Short mmCIF file of C-alpha atoms and ligand atoms in Angstrom, two decimals:
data_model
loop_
_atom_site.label_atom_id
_atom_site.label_comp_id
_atom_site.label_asym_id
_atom_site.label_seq_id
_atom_site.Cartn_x
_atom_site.Cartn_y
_atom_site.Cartn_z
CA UNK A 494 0.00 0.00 0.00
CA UNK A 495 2.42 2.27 0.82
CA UNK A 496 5.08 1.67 -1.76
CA UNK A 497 3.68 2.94 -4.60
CA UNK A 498 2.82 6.16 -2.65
CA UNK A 499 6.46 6.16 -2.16
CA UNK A 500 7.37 5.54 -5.69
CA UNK A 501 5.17 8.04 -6.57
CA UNK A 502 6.76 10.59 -4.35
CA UNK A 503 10.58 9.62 -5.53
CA UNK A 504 9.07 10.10 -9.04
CA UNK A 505 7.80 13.55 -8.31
CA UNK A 506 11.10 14.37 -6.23
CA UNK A 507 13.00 13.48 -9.57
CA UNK A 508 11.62 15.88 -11.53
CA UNK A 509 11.53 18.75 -9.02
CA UNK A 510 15.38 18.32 -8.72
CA UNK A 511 15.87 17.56 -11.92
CA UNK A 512 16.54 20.91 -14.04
CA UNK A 513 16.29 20.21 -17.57
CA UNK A 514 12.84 18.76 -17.20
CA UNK A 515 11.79 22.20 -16.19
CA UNK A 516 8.32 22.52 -18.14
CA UNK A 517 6.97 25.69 -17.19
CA UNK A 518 7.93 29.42 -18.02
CA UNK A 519 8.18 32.56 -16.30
CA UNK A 520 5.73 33.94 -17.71
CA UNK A 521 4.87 36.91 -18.89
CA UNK A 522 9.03 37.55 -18.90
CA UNK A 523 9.07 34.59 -21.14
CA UNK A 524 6.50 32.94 -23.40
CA UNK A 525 5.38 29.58 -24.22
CA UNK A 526 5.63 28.33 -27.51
CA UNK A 527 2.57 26.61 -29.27
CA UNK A 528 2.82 23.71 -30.46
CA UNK A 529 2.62 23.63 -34.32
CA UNK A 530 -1.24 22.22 -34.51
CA UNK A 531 -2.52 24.56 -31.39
CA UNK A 532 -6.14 26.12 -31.60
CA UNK A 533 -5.70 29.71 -30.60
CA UNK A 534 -7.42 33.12 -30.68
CA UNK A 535 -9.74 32.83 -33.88
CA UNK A 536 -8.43 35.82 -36.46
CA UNK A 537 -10.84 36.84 -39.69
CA UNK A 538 -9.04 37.00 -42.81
CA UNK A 539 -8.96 39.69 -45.37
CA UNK A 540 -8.27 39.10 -49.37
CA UNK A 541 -5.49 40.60 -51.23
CA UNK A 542 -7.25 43.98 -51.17
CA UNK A 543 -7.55 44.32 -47.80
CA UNK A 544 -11.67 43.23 -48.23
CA UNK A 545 -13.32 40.89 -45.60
CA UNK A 546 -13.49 37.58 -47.11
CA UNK A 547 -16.26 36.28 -44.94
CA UNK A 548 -19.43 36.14 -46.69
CA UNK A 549 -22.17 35.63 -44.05
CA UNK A 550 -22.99 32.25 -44.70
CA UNK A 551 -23.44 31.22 -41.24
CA UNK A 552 -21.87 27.79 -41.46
CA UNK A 553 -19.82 28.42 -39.02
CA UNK A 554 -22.33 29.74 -36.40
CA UNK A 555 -24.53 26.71 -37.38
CA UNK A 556 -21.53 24.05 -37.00
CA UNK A 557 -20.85 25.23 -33.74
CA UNK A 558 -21.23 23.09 -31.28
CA UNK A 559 -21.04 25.87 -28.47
CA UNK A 560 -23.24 27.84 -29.65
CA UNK A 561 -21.02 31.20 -29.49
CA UNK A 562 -20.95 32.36 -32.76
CA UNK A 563 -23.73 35.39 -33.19
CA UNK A 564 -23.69 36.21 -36.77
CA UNK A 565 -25.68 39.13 -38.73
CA UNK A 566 -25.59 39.37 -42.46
CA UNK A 567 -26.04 41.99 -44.40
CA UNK A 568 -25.59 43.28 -48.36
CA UNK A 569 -23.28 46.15 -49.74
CA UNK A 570 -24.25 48.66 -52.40
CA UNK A 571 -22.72 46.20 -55.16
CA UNK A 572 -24.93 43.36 -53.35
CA UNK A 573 -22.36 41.50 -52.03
CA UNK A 574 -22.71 40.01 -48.72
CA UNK A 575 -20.51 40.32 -45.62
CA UNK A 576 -21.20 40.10 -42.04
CA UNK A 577 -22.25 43.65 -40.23
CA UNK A 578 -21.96 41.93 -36.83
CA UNK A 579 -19.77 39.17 -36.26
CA UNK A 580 -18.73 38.10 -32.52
CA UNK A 581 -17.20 35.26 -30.76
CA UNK A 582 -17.91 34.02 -26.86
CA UNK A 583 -14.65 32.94 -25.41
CA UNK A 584 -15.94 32.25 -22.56
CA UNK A 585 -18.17 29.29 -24.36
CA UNK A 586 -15.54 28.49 -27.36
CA UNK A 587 -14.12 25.30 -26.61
CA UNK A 588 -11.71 26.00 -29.27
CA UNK A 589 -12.74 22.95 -31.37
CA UNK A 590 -11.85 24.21 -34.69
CA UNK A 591 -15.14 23.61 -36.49
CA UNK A 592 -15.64 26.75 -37.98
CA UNK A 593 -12.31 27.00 -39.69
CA UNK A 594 -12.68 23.63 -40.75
CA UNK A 595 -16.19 24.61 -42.32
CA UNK A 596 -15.45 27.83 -43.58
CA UNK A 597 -16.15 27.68 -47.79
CA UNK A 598 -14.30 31.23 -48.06
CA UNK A 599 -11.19 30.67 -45.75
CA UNK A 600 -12.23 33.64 -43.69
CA UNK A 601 -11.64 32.14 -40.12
CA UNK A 602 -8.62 30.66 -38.83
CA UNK A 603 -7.75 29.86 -35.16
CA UNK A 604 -3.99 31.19 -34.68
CA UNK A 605 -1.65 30.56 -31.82
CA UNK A 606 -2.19 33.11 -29.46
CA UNK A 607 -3.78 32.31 -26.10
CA UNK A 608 -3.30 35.21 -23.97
CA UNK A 609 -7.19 36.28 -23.66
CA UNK A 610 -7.16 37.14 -19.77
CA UNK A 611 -9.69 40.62 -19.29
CA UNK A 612 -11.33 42.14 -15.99
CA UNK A 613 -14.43 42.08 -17.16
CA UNK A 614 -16.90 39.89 -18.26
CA UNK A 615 -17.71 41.68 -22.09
CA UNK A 616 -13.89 41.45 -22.07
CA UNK A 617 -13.97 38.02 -23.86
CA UNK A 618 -16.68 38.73 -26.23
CA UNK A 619 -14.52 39.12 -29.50
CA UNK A 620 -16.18 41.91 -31.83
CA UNK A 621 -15.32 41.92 -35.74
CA UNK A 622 -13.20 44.57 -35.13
CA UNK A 623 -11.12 42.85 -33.08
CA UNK A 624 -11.11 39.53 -35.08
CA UNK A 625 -10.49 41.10 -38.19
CA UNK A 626 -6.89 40.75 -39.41
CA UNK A 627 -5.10 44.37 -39.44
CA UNK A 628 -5.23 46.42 -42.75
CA UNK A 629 -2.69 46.10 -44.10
CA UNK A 630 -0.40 49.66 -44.62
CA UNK A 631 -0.01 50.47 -48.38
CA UNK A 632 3.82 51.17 -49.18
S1 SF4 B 458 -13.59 26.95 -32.25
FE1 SF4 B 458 -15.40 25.61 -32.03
S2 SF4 B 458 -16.44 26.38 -30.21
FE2 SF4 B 458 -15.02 27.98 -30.86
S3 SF4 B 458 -16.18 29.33 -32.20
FE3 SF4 B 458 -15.20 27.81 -33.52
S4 SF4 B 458 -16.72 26.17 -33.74
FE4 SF4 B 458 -17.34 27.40 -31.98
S1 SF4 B 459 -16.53 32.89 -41.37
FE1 SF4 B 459 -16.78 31.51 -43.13
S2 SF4 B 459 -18.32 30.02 -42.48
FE2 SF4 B 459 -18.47 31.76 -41.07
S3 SF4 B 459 -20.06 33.05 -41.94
FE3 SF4 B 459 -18.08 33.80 -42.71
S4 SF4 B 459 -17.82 32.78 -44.68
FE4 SF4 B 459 -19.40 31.63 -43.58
#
């Protein structure tokens, strides 16, 4: 009975001492690298010309399996659509992938940042604004 809480212990001991095993980082002074295949902070894309490629289609709000994706379409002057509200929960997001995955236009991808700490609650309710990739500056 008590030997493996024993072995468990020297295992545990081990690692504390041991300093190349060291698996966490100071933090924010140093930051963790994703892995290659991590599920991050969701980021809308933008085509060539700096226009938003997502065209209100809603698959990803309907694919969602947390229900966090609120989605309102609407049509420009030329009659294409786009999406005049777009906003992610983070608090819900499970950060499943789906709606990249289901995405016809390529608008969504889920990138590698995870720092999405905030003092208050609307804090983690992502607006289009924020989700939209940066204009890019022309030269
Ligand atoms: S990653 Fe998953 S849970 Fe999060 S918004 Fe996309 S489909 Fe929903
Ligand atoms: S992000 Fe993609 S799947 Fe979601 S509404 Fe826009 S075009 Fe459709």
């Amino acid at each position: 009975m008590i030997l493996p809480l024993l072995r468990g212990l020297a295992l545990t001991l081990k690692h504390f001492l041991s300093p190349s095993k060291i698996v966490t980082v100071r933090y924010p002074e140093e930051r963790w690298t994703p892995y290659p295949r991590f599920r991050g902070l969701h980021e809308l894309q933008r085509d060539q010309d700096g226009k938003e490629k997502c065209v209100a289609c809603g698959l990803c709000a309907t694919v969602c399996p947390s229900e966090c994706i609120r989605l309102e379409g609407a049509e420009n002057d030329r009659g294409e659509r786009y999406a005049e509200v777009y906003e992610i929960n983070m608090l819900r997001c499970i950060f499943c992938g789906y709606c990249q995955e289901v995405c016809p236009e390529d608008a969504i991808f889920l990138r590698q940042k995870y720092e999405l700490a905030s003092d208050k609650g609307d804090g983690f309710i992502y607006d289009k604004e924020r989700l939209l990739t940066p204009l890019k500056k022309k030269q």
